[in-house]
Short mmCIF file of C-alpha atoms in Angstrom, two decimals:
data_model
loop_
_atom_site.label_atom_id
_atom_site.label_comp_id
_atom_site.label_asym_id
_atom_site.label_seq_id
_atom_site.Cartn_x
_atom_site.Cartn_y
_atom_site.Cartn_z
CA MET A 26 -0.06 -0.21 0.18
CA GLU A 27 2.74 2.45 0.83
CA GLN A 28 4.92 1.34 -2.33
CA MET A 29 1.57 2.35 -4.22
CA ASP A 30 1.03 5.62 -2.36
CA LEU A 31 4.85 6.75 -3.75
CA LEU A 32 3.58 5.74 -7.12
CA MET A 33 1.08 7.80 -7.18
CA LYS A 34 3.42 10.76 -5.91
CA TYR A 35 6.32 10.07 -7.93
CA THR A 36 4.21 10.34 -10.55
CA PHE A 37 2.22 13.43 -10.12
CA LEU A 38 5.41 15.08 -9.15
CA PHE A 39 6.75 13.69 -12.80
CA ILE A 40 3.56 14.93 -14.39
CA VAL A 41 4.24 17.75 -12.45
CA ILE A 42 7.23 18.60 -13.87
CA LEU A 43 6.82 17.80 -17.36
CA LEU A 44 4.03 20.24 -17.34
CA ALA A 45 6.00 22.51 -16.42
CA ILE A 46 8.26 22.19 -18.67
CA ILE A 47 4.96 21.62 -21.92
CA LEU A 48 4.99 25.43 -20.56
CA VAL A 49 7.87 27.43 -20.42
CA PHE A 50 7.29 25.31 -23.69
CA ILE A 51 5.17 27.47 -25.24
CA VAL A 52 5.60 30.64 -22.95
CA GLN A 53 9.04 30.83 -25.14
CA ARG A 54 7.30 29.71 -28.18
CA ASN A 55 4.47 32.34 -28.01
CA LYS A 56 7.96 35.37 -27.38
CA ILE A 57 9.73 33.58 -29.71
CA PHE A 58 6.66 34.23 -32.55
CA LYS A 59 5.87 37.72 -31.15
CA SER A 60 9.43 38.67 -32.09
CA LYS A 61 8.87 37.53 -34.89
CA TYR A 62 5.86 38.82 -35.59
CA ALA A 63 7.06 42.50 -34.02
CA ASP A 64 9.59 42.33 -36.26
CA LYS A 65 8.05 41.61 -39.44
CA GLU A 66 5.39 45.02 -38.19
CA ASN A 67 8.74 46.78 -38.01
CA HIS A 68 10.08 45.50 -41.45
CA LEU A 69 6.21 45.67 -43.25
CA ASN A 70 6.55 49.67 -41.06
CA ASN A 71 9.82 49.95 -42.32
CA LEU A 72 9.01 49.77 -45.72
CA LEU A 73 5.64 51.21 -46.25
CA LEU A 74 7.29 54.76 -44.30
CA HIS A 75 9.95 54.22 -47.09
CA LEU A 76 8.21 53.09 -49.91
CA ASP A 77 7.40 56.13 -52.47
CA LYS A 78 3.74 55.28 -53.48
CA ILE A 79 0.48 56.25 -52.73
CA LEU A 80 -0.52 52.45 -50.93
CA ALA A 81 -2.89 51.88 -48.11
CA ILE A 82 -3.16 48.28 -46.80
CA THR A 83 -7.24 47.16 -45.21
CA ASP A 84 -9.04 44.89 -44.47
CA CYS A 85 -11.46 43.19 -45.85
CA ASP A 86 -13.99 45.69 -44.67
CA GLY A 87 -11.77 47.95 -46.57
CA VAL A 88 -10.75 49.30 -43.74
CA LEU A 89 -7.18 51.25 -43.83
CA GLN A 90 -4.73 48.88 -41.99
CA GLU A 91 -1.41 50.80 -43.11
CA ILE A 92 -0.56 53.56 -45.66
CA THR A 93 2.43 55.13 -46.42
CA PRO A 94 3.53 59.19 -46.19
CA THR A 95 2.36 59.67 -49.82
CA PHE A 96 -1.16 58.66 -48.90
CA ASN A 97 -1.00 59.88 -45.86
CA LYS A 98 -0.49 63.50 -47.01
CA LEU A 99 -2.40 63.64 -50.60
CA PHE A 100 -5.71 61.71 -48.12
CA LEU A 101 -5.34 62.46 -44.81
CA GLY A 102 -2.96 65.52 -44.87
CA HIS A 103 -0.92 63.97 -41.91
CA LEU A 104 2.83 64.99 -42.12
CA GLU A 105 3.01 62.09 -40.10
CA ASN A 106 2.40 58.70 -40.75
CA GLU A 107 0.14 58.49 -39.21
CA LYS A 108 -2.91 55.15 -38.42
CA THR A 109 -6.33 55.41 -39.19
CA ASN A 110 -9.31 53.49 -38.48
CA GLU A 111 -10.99 54.50 -41.22
CA LYS A 112 -11.89 52.86 -44.58
CA ILE A 113 -10.79 54.29 -47.37
CA SER A 114 -14.11 54.71 -49.03
CA GLU A 115 -14.49 57.71 -46.69
CA ILE A 116 -10.82 59.02 -47.28
CA VAL A 117 -10.02 58.29 -51.21
CA LEU A 118 -13.53 59.60 -52.57
CA ILE A 119 -13.59 59.53 -56.39
CA LYS A 120 -15.81 61.06 -58.54
CA SER A 121 -18.64 59.36 -61.04
CA ASN A 122 -20.19 56.20 -60.25
CA PHE A 123 -17.97 54.39 -58.43
CA ASN A 124 -18.67 52.32 -56.39
CA TRP A 125 -15.86 50.55 -53.37
CA GLU A 126 -18.51 47.39 -52.44
CA ASN A 127 -18.34 46.44 -56.05
CA ILE A 128 -14.24 46.33 -56.31
CA PHE A 129 -15.06 44.52 -52.38
CA GLN A 130 -17.65 42.82 -53.90
CA TYR A 131 -15.55 41.23 -56.81
CA LEU A 132 -12.49 40.35 -55.61
CA ALA A 133 -14.67 38.93 -52.57
CA GLU A 134 -15.89 36.83 -55.26
CA GLU A 135 -13.46 35.74 -57.99
CA LYS A 136 -10.66 36.39 -56.07
CA LYS A 137 -7.88 38.02 -58.42
CA PRO A 138 -6.74 41.05 -58.60
CA ILE A 139 -7.91 44.45 -60.26
CA GLU A 140 -5.44 46.32 -62.36
CA ASN A 141 -5.40 50.19 -63.80
CA LEU A 142 -8.49 50.99 -62.95
CA GLU A 143 -8.92 54.39 -64.36
CA LEU A 144 -10.48 57.01 -62.42
CA THR A 145 -10.34 60.41 -60.81
CA ALA A 146 -9.81 61.27 -57.20
CA TYR A 147 -10.47 64.60 -55.21
CA THR A 148 -9.37 66.39 -52.60
CA ASN A 149 -9.52 70.17 -50.68
CA ASP A 150 -10.92 70.57 -53.69
CA LEU A 151 -8.10 70.00 -56.46
CA ASP A 152 -8.70 66.56 -59.01
CA TYR A 153 -6.04 63.70 -59.50
CA LYS A 154 -6.18 61.26 -62.43
CA MET A 155 -4.42 58.16 -61.27
CA ILE A 156 -5.23 54.72 -62.88
CA LEU A 157 -5.74 52.35 -59.24
CA SER A 158 -4.72 48.28 -59.05
CA VAL A 159 -6.27 46.01 -55.80
CA PHE A 160 -4.14 42.68 -55.19
CA PRO A 161 -5.87 40.79 -52.86
CA VAL A 162 -2.86 39.13 -50.18
CA PHE A 163 -3.96 35.65 -48.56
CA LYS A 164 -3.40 33.30 -45.28
CA THR A 165 -2.51 29.94 -45.78
CA ASN A 166 -6.11 28.55 -46.01
CA HIS A 167 -6.16 30.92 -49.26
CA LYS A 168 -8.32 32.83 -47.50
CA ILE A 169 -8.52 36.34 -47.65
CA GLN A 170 -7.35 37.98 -44.87
CA SER A 171 -5.82 42.20 -46.32
CA TYR A 172 -6.18 43.54 -49.15
CA ILE A 173 -2.91 46.67 -51.63
CA HIS A 174 -4.85 49.25 -52.51
CA ILE A 175 -1.80 51.71 -55.34
CA PHE A 176 -2.54 54.54 -57.06
CA ASP A 177 -0.53 55.86 -59.91
CA LYS A 178 -0.97 59.35 -60.44
CA ARG A 179 -1.09 60.22 -64.08
CA ASP A 180 -1.31 64.07 -64.18
CA ASP A 181 -0.67 67.02 -62.34
CA VAL A 182 -3.25 68.44 -59.73
CA LYS A 183 -6.43 69.71 -62.20
CA ASN A 184 -7.55 73.08 -60.10
CA SER A 185 -4.04 74.33 -59.07
CA LEU A 186 -3.06 77.61 -57.80
CA HIS A 187 -0.93 77.84 -61.42
CA ASP A 188 -3.32 76.56 -64.05
CA PHE A 189 -6.32 79.56 -62.44
CA GLY A 190 -4.74 82.97 -64.19
CA HIS A 191 -5.54 80.51 -67.29
CA ILE A 192 -8.49 80.08 -66.64
CA GLU A 193 -9.88 83.00 -66.05
CA LYS A 194 -7.74 84.60 -69.38
CA LEU A 195 -9.83 81.44 -71.06
CA THR A 196 -12.78 82.56 -69.31
CA ASN A 197 -12.99 86.60 -70.28
CA ILE A 198 -11.85 85.17 -74.20
CA GLY A 199 -14.94 83.45 -74.51
CA LYS A 200 -17.31 85.63 -72.01
CA ILE A 201 -15.56 87.73 -75.78
CA ALA A 202 -15.85 85.37 -78.20
CA ALA A 203 -19.03 85.58 -77.01
CA GLY A 204 -20.29 88.34 -77.76
CA MET A 205 -18.46 88.98 -80.61
CA ALA A 206 -19.49 86.15 -82.27
CA HIS A 207 -22.93 87.24 -82.18
CA GLU A 208 -22.38 90.77 -83.13
CA LEU A 209 -20.92 88.71 -86.58
CA ASN A 210 -23.58 85.79 -87.61
CA THR A 211 -25.99 88.22 -88.59
CA PRO A 212 -23.44 90.50 -91.35
CA LEU A 213 -21.99 86.67 -93.07
CA GLY A 214 -25.20 86.14 -93.19
CA SER A 215 -26.09 88.87 -95.06
CA ILE A 216 -22.77 88.11 -97.19
CA MET A 217 -24.09 84.34 -98.17
CA LEU A 218 -26.88 85.00 -99.36
CA SER A 219 -25.47 88.76 -101.97
CA ALA A 220 -23.00 86.10 -102.52
CA ASP A 221 -25.50 83.47 -103.98
CA TYR A 222 -28.07 86.30 -105.31
CA ILE A 223 -24.76 87.95 -106.93
CA LYS A 224 -23.53 84.58 -108.44
CA GLN A 225 -27.93 84.18 -110.33
CA SER A 226 -27.77 87.59 -111.64
CA VAL A 227 -23.95 87.21 -113.46
CA THR A 228 -23.25 84.94 -116.62
CA GLU A 229 -18.98 85.85 -116.69
CA ASN A 230 -17.41 82.98 -114.93
CA SER A 231 -14.30 84.99 -113.43
CA ILE A 232 -16.77 87.38 -111.64
CA ILE A 233 -19.21 84.07 -110.80
CA ASP A 234 -15.01 81.40 -109.26
CA GLU A 235 -14.64 85.32 -107.13
CA VAL A 236 -18.12 85.24 -105.61
CA SER A 237 -18.14 81.47 -105.20
CA LYS A 238 -14.26 82.11 -103.38
CA ILE A 239 -16.19 84.60 -101.20
CA LYS A 240 -18.72 82.59 -99.99
CA ASN A 241 -16.60 80.34 -98.98
CA ARG A 242 -14.96 82.45 -97.10
CA ALA A 243 -18.24 83.66 -95.74
CA GLU A 244 -19.19 79.63 -94.66
CA HIS A 245 -16.19 78.95 -93.37
CA CYS A 246 -16.21 82.06 -90.64
CA SER A 247 -20.07 81.22 -89.89
CA LYS A 248 -18.43 77.52 -89.12
CA VAL A 249 -15.64 78.86 -86.52
CA VAL A 250 -18.13 81.09 -85.18
CA LYS A 251 -20.48 78.25 -85.23
CA GLU A 252 -18.19 75.92 -83.61
CA LEU A 253 -17.39 79.40 -80.84
CA LEU A 254 -20.41 79.24 -80.20
CA GLY A 255 -20.70 75.57 -78.87
CA TYR A 256 -17.86 75.80 -77.14
CA VAL A 257 -18.36 78.32 -74.86
CA ARG A 258 -21.88 78.23 -74.00
CA LYS A 259 -23.62 76.80 -71.19
CA ALA A 260 -24.46 73.20 -72.21
CA GLU A 261 -28.25 72.68 -72.06
CA GLU A 262 -29.96 71.22 -69.23
CA ILE A 263 -32.29 69.09 -71.34
CA LYS A 264 -30.29 64.74 -71.07
CA SER A 265 -32.09 61.83 -71.44
CA VAL A 266 -31.52 57.81 -71.68
CA TYR A 267 -30.31 57.51 -75.70
CA ASN A 268 -27.97 54.23 -77.05
CA ILE A 269 -24.95 55.79 -77.53
CA GLU A 270 -24.57 53.31 -80.64
CA GLU A 271 -27.83 54.53 -82.28
CA ILE A 272 -26.30 57.42 -81.42
CA ILE A 273 -23.04 56.80 -83.73
CA ILE A 274 -24.84 55.62 -86.99
CA LYS A 275 -27.02 58.46 -86.37
CA VAL A 276 -23.78 60.69 -87.24
CA GLN A 277 -22.99 58.35 -89.50
CA ARG A 278 -25.13 58.36 -91.76
CA MET A 279 -25.14 62.69 -91.47
CA ILE A 280 -21.17 62.33 -93.01
CA ALA A 281 -22.09 59.60 -95.79
CA SER A 282 -21.48 62.22 -98.15
CA GLU A 283 -17.50 62.67 -96.76
CA ILE A 284 -16.52 58.73 -95.91
CA SER A 285 -17.66 57.97 -99.18
CA LYS A 286 -15.72 60.45 -100.99
CA LYS A 287 -12.56 58.67 -99.79
CA ASP A 288 -13.46 55.06 -100.34
CA ILE A 289 -13.71 55.42 -95.97
CA HIS A 290 -14.23 51.67 -94.50
CA ILE A 291 -16.68 52.22 -91.07
CA ASN A 292 -15.84 48.72 -89.02
CA ILE A 293 -18.49 49.97 -85.61
CA LEU A 294 -17.76 45.89 -83.50
CA SER A 295 -20.05 46.47 -80.11
CA SER A 296 -19.01 43.58 -77.30
CA ILE A 297 -22.00 44.25 -75.30
CA ASN A 298 -25.93 44.34 -74.63
CA GLU A 299 -27.32 46.73 -73.77
CA SER A 300 -24.45 50.70 -74.75
CA HIS A 301 -27.67 53.36 -73.05
CA ILE A 302 -26.66 56.52 -71.22
CA LYS A 303 -27.20 60.05 -70.17
CA CYS A 304 -26.59 62.61 -72.26
CA ASN A 305 -27.68 65.61 -74.54
CA GLU A 306 -28.50 63.68 -78.20
CA ASN A 307 -27.57 67.33 -79.42
CA GLN A 308 -24.76 67.73 -77.84
CA ILE A 309 -23.12 63.23 -78.90
CA GLU A 310 -24.09 63.93 -82.02
CA GLN A 311 -22.00 66.82 -82.46
CA LEU A 312 -18.91 64.97 -80.43
CA PHE A 313 -19.50 61.91 -83.21
CA PHE A 314 -19.85 64.52 -85.60
CA ASN A 315 -16.12 65.74 -85.11
CA LEU A 316 -14.73 62.76 -84.23
CA PHE A 317 -16.21 61.81 -87.63
CA SER A 318 -14.19 64.38 -89.26
CA ASN A 319 -10.76 64.47 -88.01
CA ALA A 320 -10.73 61.29 -89.11
CA CYS A 321 -11.61 61.60 -92.87
CA TYR A 322 -9.91 64.38 -92.62
CA ALA A 323 -6.48 62.68 -91.63
CA LEU A 324 -7.04 59.10 -93.90
CA GLU A 325 -6.58 58.86 -97.88
CA LYS A 326 -8.78 56.69 -99.39
CA GLU A 327 -10.12 53.07 -98.57
CA GLY A 328 -8.85 54.31 -95.38
CA GLU A 329 -10.32 52.83 -91.84
CA ILE A 330 -12.95 53.85 -89.31
CA ASN A 331 -12.87 50.87 -86.46
CA ILE A 332 -15.18 51.79 -83.25
CA LYS A 333 -15.53 49.59 -80.48
CA ILE A 334 -18.22 49.66 -78.10
CA SER A 335 -17.26 47.31 -74.50
CA ASP A 336 -18.36 48.31 -70.81
CA GLU A 337 -16.58 48.53 -67.50
CA PRO A 338 -17.93 46.68 -64.88
CA ILE A 339 -16.85 47.60 -61.97
CA MET A 340 -17.00 50.38 -63.01
CA HIS A 341 -20.32 50.98 -64.39
CA GLN A 342 -18.44 52.62 -67.67
CA ILE A 343 -19.38 52.81 -71.50
CA ILE A 344 -16.03 53.11 -73.40
CA ILE A 345 -15.41 54.00 -76.72
CA GLU A 346 -12.33 53.37 -78.35
CA PHE A 347 -12.52 55.14 -82.14
CA SER A 348 -9.95 54.83 -84.52
CA ASP A 349 -8.55 55.49 -87.89
CA ASN A 350 -5.26 54.24 -90.05
CA GLY A 351 -4.79 57.71 -90.70
CA ASP A 352 -0.94 59.43 -90.10
CA GLY A 353 -2.02 60.26 -86.93
CA ILE A 354 -0.33 63.57 -83.80
CA LYS A 355 3.57 63.22 -83.64
CA LYS A 356 4.73 63.23 -80.67
CA GLU A 357 4.52 67.09 -79.76
CA HIS A 358 1.08 67.71 -80.64
CA ILE A 359 -0.88 64.63 -78.65
CA ASP A 360 -0.94 66.97 -75.10
CA LYS A 361 -2.55 70.15 -76.33
CA VAL A 362 -4.86 68.77 -78.92
CA PHE A 363 -8.33 69.34 -76.68
CA ASP A 364 -6.67 72.78 -76.18
CA PRO A 365 -8.77 75.73 -77.70
CA PHE A 366 -7.56 76.78 -80.85
CA TYR A 367 -5.29 74.32 -80.64
CA THR A 368 -4.71 73.05 -84.23
CA THR A 369 -2.58 71.42 -87.04
CA LYS A 370 -4.63 72.41 -89.94
CA PRO A 371 -4.47 75.29 -92.57
CA GLY A 372 -5.31 78.12 -91.08
CA SER A 373 -7.64 78.29 -93.85
CA GLU A 374 -9.23 74.52 -92.41
CA GLY A 375 -8.83 74.08 -89.01
CA THR A 376 -10.89 76.44 -86.40
CA GLY A 377 -8.63 74.39 -83.63
CA LEU A 378 -12.07 73.32 -81.57
CA GLY A 379 -13.74 70.78 -82.56
CA LEU A 380 -11.41 69.02 -80.06
CA ALA A 381 -12.22 71.21 -76.83
CA LEU A 382 -15.57 70.71 -77.85
CA CYS A 383 -15.23 66.66 -77.50
CA ASN A 384 -12.90 66.76 -74.17
CA LYS A 385 -15.79 69.82 -72.98
CA ILE A 386 -18.77 67.89 -73.91
CA MET A 387 -17.60 64.56 -72.42
CA LEU A 388 -16.72 66.39 -69.09
CA GLU A 389 -19.97 67.61 -68.45
CA HIS A 390 -21.48 63.99 -69.15
CA GLY A 391 -19.40 62.77 -65.82
CA GLY A 392 -16.88 61.32 -67.85
CA SER A 393 -13.26 61.38 -69.97
CA ILE A 394 -11.86 61.12 -73.29
CA GLY A 395 -8.39 60.69 -74.44
CA VAL A 396 -5.57 60.18 -77.56
CA ASN A 397 -3.19 57.26 -77.91
CA SER A 398 -1.17 57.72 -81.01
CA LYS A 399 1.25 56.39 -83.70
CA ASP A 400 2.82 58.23 -86.10
CA SER A 401 1.89 57.17 -89.59
CA VAL A 402 -0.05 54.14 -87.55
CA GLY A 403 -2.92 55.95 -86.71
CA THR A 404 -5.31 57.20 -83.90
CA THR A 405 -7.58 55.57 -81.42
CA PHE A 406 -9.68 58.57 -79.04
CA THR A 407 -10.88 55.90 -75.63
CA LEU A 408 -14.10 58.20 -74.36
CA ARG A 409 -15.70 57.17 -70.82
CA PHE A 410 -19.54 57.31 -70.74
CA PRO A 411 -20.97 56.80 -67.05
CA LYS A 412 -23.96 54.06 -67.48
CA VAL A 413 -26.83 53.20 -66.90
CA ARG A 414 -27.47 51.27 -64.24
#
């Protein structure tokens, strides 16, 4: 009996010692793990602290976990890299009908990155054109634990103080030009009517030729006046829902004679069933009329105009790629094509307002227009319209 009691005591003592050893081992391992985790966190913090990128890490609900100083300074306005528990959707404000919830839903369902989303973010009344890419970070069990958001700023601040003087000058020019345009319309109309009357009243070919030149010059001036008025006039507020493909086809019919003269082939390819946008029909017709006119001018005989219509489901946009295989736009001109009064056409053919008006119309419709061109290869204008939901 005494031997049994002694054996039980030793057994109990052995178990206690074993449990103590296990406990010490666990505590030690936990310290090592915490140390390694702290090292990793310090490495991550140091990396983010010195990374010259607009980058943020969020959890699966979009709550900010870590940010770079560049992100902090741009969107939060802090000089120090302060942490915040706010959602990225509350910090990074996006124009148009961009939806952060759609981003997170897509990532959760597809479990793959979203890359090169074009958007316009705004902060402190300033606009920034950006490219956003979002990458999911996975746990060992293939579940998403966080997201890395990388922003690439594409241009300078749109409304920077440096540009205010230039904007004010353009505004004043617009007011003066609008007044002059109204004053010129009446005499130009009279000149063209008089020219027609003279042509019908005389028989000498030399006089008819000269009068025809006068009328052509007057018509050109009238065209400049109309485009100038279109550029400076306030946009009509009336907008309805239209099928953008039907508008393009309608404009194509309007310029059918110009197309047939050069034997230009037009291909319209749509990869979506619904291509409806809310717009002012007259303005969108004017926009595509200008694009068709520019393409026809750039093309020689038997050229091609290719129009691709697609959508961006995440951004809820209709995307139209309007391409020609003409001579293209030279590098030194590409950044100026949307500037008012800038043209590379001869004085009697170009007004420098066609593409400026296109840009104005797109902005008034909550969209954007960009251009990509290669010399001797062709030009592509990419238009992005908010899609009707």
